Amino acid sequence: MMLIFVGLGLCSHKGLPLRGLELARDSDWVYMEHYTSLLPELDLRELEGWVGKPVKVVDRQTLEENPEEILERARKGKVVLLVPGDSMVATTHVDLRLRAEKRGIPTLVVPSSSILSAAPGLTGLQSYKFGRSATIPFRDHPSTVPYDTLVENSARGLHTLLLLDLRAEEGRYMTAGEGMEIMLELEARMGKGVFTPETLV
Amino acid sequence: MMLIFVGLGLCSHKGLPLRGLELARDSDWVYMEHYTSLLPELDLRELEGWVGKPVKVVDRQTLEENPEEILERARKGKVVLLVPGDSMVATTHVDLRLRAEKRGIPTLVVPSSSILSAAPGLTGLQSYKFGRSATIPFRDHPSTVPYDTLVENSARGLHTLLLLDLRAEEGRYMTAGEGMEIMLELEARMGKGVFTPETLV
């Protein structure tokens, strides 16, 4: 009886850590979601080859509104849920973990690479010098939070990691260009001079 | 000709992602360091079994002062350097990457799990609500930075990730208890009331 959350890391199934691979091989059922983040190079057949058993892909609705099958199976055996990035960054998984624990099902979390630590490393910036991060939401859910965060961090001389909104179920992934346009619109409205065409991004 | 930095993740060699495993299997030489962070469950023989070739462990001095062997080999073939955590968080690796690039040796970075993203997930706290992180240095290198960071983040209602100093070459790893004692001493001196015996850690 166990529900194990395993991070798949970035880009593809190949961010899966050895520990997660061993747990998946040793489990009774393997599930995966890839709607909380984009895995552009995911190869499901190859992943199943590594794991040695079928991997059942679940969508947002199943995972958030109807996770009964997963929880019931976790009550009887060992279930692994593969998720993009680090396994506990998205609130969905925190919620599912809490549901499992409330039913007395033990849970285990296997971390993997996350954009939160990879972005500083890949850009060559010091992770110590990052302030709070924020997400740029699509225009139909406007928010000043990414701009406010940038104002706050800039005043302290800190870098800001701005994440891009996505709605996998609608096939929508914000591009960096779109994110920058939204930030420029916020700049035009808020006028604190923290995001201009001269800003280094 | 290539130098590839691959993160080993947390705890043991089993944080190695599949992509890093494939690159190590396909490389001419594999090096590893484990002085920039503690891997308490590391099993070098088992790691070599996964990789299918010898893994040469290098110490701080070799990597920082005398990386000629690694750079020379990277000029001739494909070298993988396995490092604890995410591969680009420690400045040592950034420095080695810069040295390689200056000599015209292409580099590649394979991220893995880092305490920076795993700690929020494992504690159940929201990664968005973390401000800047800081390291608590040993008493022989006293610093007010961890305390100042805590003051700054607390004022903004943010969590603070405090990392513990280590000197692997001396076999010294700061315990959480020692870190808390140092923070209490800083509190006694600085008196801003952000780290008391009642503080939730």
XYZ file of C-alpha atoms in Angstrom:
402
model
C 0.000 0.000 0.000
C 1.766 3.128 -1.201
C 1.497 6.116 -3.517
C 4.846 7.275 -4.865
C 5.297 10.626 -6.626
C 8.270 10.592 -8.977
C 9.581 13.648 -10.836
C 10.344 13.248 -14.546
C 12.493 16.358 -14.699
C 12.625 18.653 -17.697
C 12.165 18.203 -21.464
C 11.478 14.477 -21.717
C 11.161 11.173 -19.821
C 14.956 11.153 -19.539
C 14.952 13.375 -16.452
C 13.657 10.341 -14.543
C 16.156 9.543 -11.765
C 17.440 5.971 -11.248
C 15.633 5.783 -7.927
C 12.342 6.603 -9.643
C 13.085 4.058 -12.363
C 13.684 1.327 -9.772
C 10.498 2.210 -7.902
C 8.461 2.207 -11.131
C 9.904 -1.165 -12.154
C 9.027 -2.536 -8.729
C 5.467 -1.114 -8.636
C 2.103 -2.650 -9.490
C 0.798 0.286 -11.533
C 2.480 3.281 -13.188
C 0.599 6.492 -14.038
C 1.877 9.654 -15.648
C 0.559 13.149 -16.219
C 2.087 15.765 -18.468
C -0.331 18.648 -18.247
C 1.289 20.577 -15.368
C 4.346 21.226 -17.521
C 5.527 20.714 -21.080
C 7.735 17.697 -21.905
C 8.411 18.414 -25.603
C 10.688 15.405 -26.155
C 8.610 12.859 -24.252
C 8.640 9.390 -25.835
C 6.054 7.283 -24.019
C 7.019 4.007 -25.737
C 10.665 4.502 -24.801
C 9.679 5.319 -21.226
C 7.638 2.109 -21.067
C 10.672 0.261 -22.367
C 12.813 1.578 -19.479
C 10.113 0.837 -16.904
C 9.187 -2.547 -18.349
C 5.428 -2.110 -17.990
C 2.588 0.020 -19.361
C 2.420 3.666 -18.287
C -1.130 5.012 -18.119
C -1.397 8.710 -19.002
C -4.002 10.611 -16.969
C -5.381 14.068 -17.743
C -6.106 16.986 -15.448
C -9.738 16.023 -14.876
C -8.893 12.471 -13.778
C -6.132 13.575 -11.475
C -7.914 16.516 -9.880
C -11.559 15.485 -9.821
C -11.567 11.738 -10.063
C -8.441 10.211 -8.587
C -10.414 7.284 -7.121
C -8.824 4.643 -9.360
C -5.335 5.743 -8.376
C -6.171 5.938 -4.669
C -7.961 2.569 -4.671
C -5.024 0.882 -6.366
C -2.595 2.573 -3.960
C -4.610 1.080 -1.128
C -4.072 -2.408 -2.550
C -0.583 -2.196 -4.006
C 2.258 0.063 -4.998
C 1.380 2.912 -7.367
C 3.889 5.243 -9.006
C 2.720 8.573 -10.437
C 5.224 10.167 -12.814
C 4.965 13.945 -13.065
C 6.941 16.569 -15.012
C 9.682 18.500 -13.239
C 10.044 18.104 -9.504
C 7.203 16.031 -8.122
C 5.927 18.423 -5.481
C 6.020 21.838 -7.102
C 2.462 21.715 -8.542
C -0.376 22.071 -6.010
C -2.310 19.245 -7.729
C 0.172 16.704 -6.455
C 0.271 18.188 -2.972
C -3.523 17.850 -2.911
C -3.429 14.208 -4.072
C -0.743 13.435 -1.508
C -2.918 14.906 1.255
C -5.923 12.849 0.072
C -3.836 9.678 0.192
C -2.438 10.433 3.645
C -5.955 11.151 4.956
C -6.969 7.636 3.876
C -3.975 6.157 5.628
C -2.068 5.432 2.407
C 1.649 6.102 2.913
C 3.267 8.351 0.302
C 6.800 8.798 -0.922
C 8.265 11.672 -2.918
C 11.173 11.291 -5.337
C 12.455 14.708 -6.415
C 13.858 15.458 -9.846
C 15.196 18.456 -11.708
C 13.020 21.538 -11.644
C 13.127 24.723 -13.655
C 13.555 26.477 -10.275
C 17.120 25.197 -9.915
C 17.923 24.423 -13.561
C 17.227 27.961 -14.813
C 19.885 29.622 -12.635
C 22.406 26.894 -13.573
C 21.733 26.930 -17.305
C 21.845 30.720 -17.509
C 25.055 30.866 -15.473
C 23.418 33.013 -12.799
C 23.933 32.369 -9.077
C 20.934 30.633 -7.499
C 21.607 32.575 -4.272
C 20.820 35.808 -6.039
C 17.287 34.856 -7.030
C 14.375 36.347 -5.146
C 10.848 35.008 -5.234
C 9.653 33.594 -8.562
C 6.289 34.224 -10.231
C 4.180 33.010 -13.156
C 3.030 35.261 -16.023
C -0.634 34.323 -16.544
C -2.413 34.460 -19.920
C -4.151 37.745 -20.811
C -7.594 36.365 -19.938
C -6.437 36.049 -16.314
C -4.487 39.291 -15.941
C -2.425 39.749 -12.802
C 0.095 42.289 -11.564
C 1.901 39.649 -9.452
C 4.775 38.997 -11.913
C 5.354 42.745 -12.232
C 5.125 43.356 -8.475
C 7.558 40.497 -7.854
C 9.997 41.993 -10.336
C 9.724 45.411 -8.647
C 10.345 43.843 -5.233
C 13.304 41.709 -6.346
C 14.891 44.463 -8.464
C 14.859 46.836 -5.485
C 16.943 44.247 -3.616
C 19.304 43.580 -6.515
C 17.948 40.070 -7.047
C 17.180 38.115 -10.219
C 13.595 37.031 -10.910
C 12.552 33.757 -12.506
C 9.313 34.361 -14.427
C 7.475 31.186 -15.409
C 5.177 31.029 -18.433
C 1.525 30.017 -18.104
C 0.261 26.905 -19.877
C -3.026 25.130 -20.484
C -2.046 21.744 -21.817
C -5.649 20.598 -22.161
C -6.215 23.479 -24.614
C -2.822 22.979 -26.270
C -1.732 26.456 -25.134
C 1.805 27.165 -23.989
C 2.914 30.766 -23.506
C 6.018 31.627 -25.507
C 8.824 33.792 -24.086
C 7.867 36.479 -26.623
C 4.248 36.518 -25.441
C 5.406 36.672 -21.815
C 7.621 39.650 -22.594
C 4.759 41.448 -24.399
C 2.561 40.994 -21.327
C 5.336 42.315 -19.086
C 5.772 45.353 -21.361
C 2.019 46.006 -21.144
C 2.255 45.826 -17.348
C 5.209 48.217 -17.466
C 3.159 50.673 -19.563
C 0.410 50.554 -16.909
C 2.497 50.452 -13.723
C 5.443 52.577 -14.875
C 8.125 51.591 -12.357
C 10.723 51.133 -15.103
C 11.676 47.539 -14.229
C 10.762 45.928 -17.564
C 11.624 47.980 -20.636
C 12.803 47.045 -24.159
C 16.348 47.511 -22.749
C 15.862 45.028 -19.888
C 18.181 42.019 -20.029
C 16.077 38.857 -20.130
C 35.399 16.874 -27.779
C 33.031 17.699 -24.976
C 32.738 18.217 -21.222
C 29.373 17.201 -19.813
C 28.247 18.165 -16.301
C 25.644 15.750 -14.949
C 23.789 16.221 -11.661
C 23.562 13.213 -9.320
C 20.682 14.664 -7.329
C 20.277 14.147 -3.610
C 21.242 11.391 -1.133
C 22.920 8.857 -3.425
C 23.896 7.990 -7.015
C 20.228 7.160 -7.638
C 19.313 10.771 -8.360
C 21.160 10.356 -11.663
C 18.674 11.044 -14.493
C 18.330 8.623 -17.441
C 19.759 11.240 -19.779
C 22.876 11.502 -17.616
C 23.133 7.712 -17.473
C 23.010 7.463 -21.267
C 25.624 10.178 -21.689
C 27.915 8.516 -19.128
C 27.538 5.140 -20.853
C 28.378 6.774 -24.165
C 31.403 8.755 -22.879
C 35.122 8.011 -22.940
C 35.816 8.968 -19.315
C 33.589 9.422 -16.263
C 34.642 11.536 -13.265
C 32.737 12.244 -10.058
C 33.137 14.610 -7.147
C 31.239 14.444 -3.905
C 32.757 17.215 -1.834
C 30.386 20.060 -2.769
C 27.506 18.221 -1.105
C 26.898 15.124 1.010
C 25.661 11.915 -0.691
C 25.226 9.717 2.396
C 23.911 6.676 0.504
C 26.368 6.793 -2.395
C 27.438 3.329 -3.609
C 30.256 3.841 -6.080
C 30.402 0.182 -7.171
C 26.685 0.171 -7.906
C 27.019 3.430 -9.834
C 29.813 1.898 -11.916
C 27.521 -1.059 -12.561
C 24.840 1.241 -13.987
C 27.326 3.214 -16.054
C 29.261 0.163 -17.240
C 32.702 1.707 -16.776
C 35.025 2.965 -14.026
C 34.100 6.229 -12.298
C 37.130 8.198 -11.119
C 36.501 10.189 -7.948
C 38.262 13.567 -7.831
C 38.751 15.771 -4.767
C 38.447 19.518 -4.368
C 42.100 20.206 -5.046
C 42.116 18.300 -8.353
C 38.933 19.904 -9.570
C 39.703 23.464 -8.521
C 43.453 23.759 -8.862
C 44.486 21.046 -11.243
C 41.720 20.180 -13.706
C 44.243 19.714 -16.538
C 43.645 15.976 -16.898
C 39.897 16.471 -17.231
C 40.253 19.352 -19.694
C 42.863 17.524 -21.775
C 40.678 14.452 -22.029
C 37.652 16.585 -22.884
C 39.655 18.042 -25.738
C 40.234 14.553 -27.130
C 36.989 12.771 -26.325
C 33.777 12.883 -24.360
C 34.111 13.435 -20.598
C 31.262 13.251 -18.093
C 31.672 14.847 -14.667
C 29.092 13.649 -12.139
C 28.369 16.130 -9.348
C 25.989 16.061 -6.354
C 22.664 17.855 -6.631
C 22.016 20.047 -9.636
C 25.139 20.321 -11.739
C 25.447 24.100 -11.896
C 24.637 25.297 -8.384
C 28.234 25.168 -7.059
C 30.586 27.898 -8.345
C 33.369 25.311 -8.819
C 31.522 23.782 -11.735
C 30.666 27.139 -13.259
C 34.386 27.953 -13.136
C 35.372 24.652 -14.779
C 32.733 25.166 -17.452
C 34.134 28.629 -18.210
C 37.678 27.231 -18.437
C 36.500 24.592 -20.908
C 34.596 27.087 -23.045
C 37.626 29.406 -23.122
C 39.648 26.552 -24.630
C 36.978 25.941 -27.231
C 35.703 22.733 -25.598
C 31.890 22.555 -25.900
C 30.052 21.868 -22.650
C 26.667 20.399 -21.839
C 24.722 20.620 -18.587
C 22.294 17.939 -17.402
C 20.281 19.191 -14.441
C 19.103 16.991 -11.592
C 17.225 17.415 -8.354
C 18.494 20.146 -6.074
C 17.778 20.918 -2.456
C 16.536 24.303 -3.750
C 13.421 22.729 -5.266
C 13.242 19.499 -3.239
C 13.111 21.246 0.154
C 9.889 23.175 -0.582
C 8.295 20.002 -2.022
C 9.330 17.664 0.769
C 8.238 20.079 3.499
C 4.908 20.735 1.770
C 5.624 24.456 1.464
C 4.919 26.412 -1.724
C 8.079 27.091 -3.725
C 6.589 30.438 -4.821
C 6.672 31.643 -1.248
C 10.413 31.251 -0.789
C 12.613 34.328 -0.827
C 16.355 34.270 -1.313
C 18.221 31.352 0.265
C 21.456 31.530 2.278
C 24.107 29.266 3.787
C 24.921 29.153 7.509
C 28.745 29.119 7.640
C 30.782 27.388 10.363
C 31.683 29.480 13.424
C 35.254 30.031 12.205
C 33.829 31.985 9.251
C 31.071 33.928 10.987
C 28.633 35.845 8.793
C 25.418 37.750 9.369
C 24.167 36.921 5.851
C 21.829 34.045 6.887
C 20.326 36.239 9.611
C 19.982 39.280 7.336
C 18.344 37.109 4.670
C 15.870 35.800 7.234
C 15.053 39.356 8.378
C 14.507 40.447 4.758
C 12.355 37.453 3.790
C 10.335 37.480 7.034
C 9.420 41.131 6.502
C 7.906 40.098 3.162
C 6.126 37.041 4.554
C 8.408 34.615 2.698
C 9.996 31.336 3.747
C 13.793 31.064 3.888
C 15.830 28.025 2.928
C 18.971 27.969 5.086
C 21.666 25.608 3.824
C 24.242 24.053 6.156
C 27.962 24.548 5.616
C 30.190 21.547 4.914
C 33.884 20.804 4.490
C 33.966 17.317 3.031
C 37.776 17.261 2.892
C 37.819 17.695 6.699
C 34.876 15.332 7.189
C 32.800 18.196 8.623
C 29.089 18.520 7.901
C 27.023 21.008 9.897
C 24.028 19.430 11.606
C 20.622 21.130 11.748
C 21.100 21.501 15.520
C 24.428 23.275 15.076
C 22.899 25.538 12.434
C 20.086 26.477 14.796
C 22.539 27.238 17.625
C 24.438 29.581 15.310
C 21.191 31.292 14.291
C 20.222 31.705 17.978
C 23.621 33.287 18.645
C 23.050 35.684 15.740
C 19.595 36.459 17.153
C 21.137 37.263 20.556
C 23.531 39.704 18.856
C 21.215 41.247 16.243
C 17.959 41.159 18.200
C 15.374 41.477 15.421
C 13.273 38.634 16.839
C 13.223 36.500 13.665
C 14.885 33.368 15.077
C 13.835 32.459 18.607
C 13.324 29.119 20.403
C 9.657 29.461 19.326
C 10.466 29.835 15.612
C 9.046 27.072 13.423
C 11.910 25.406 11.554
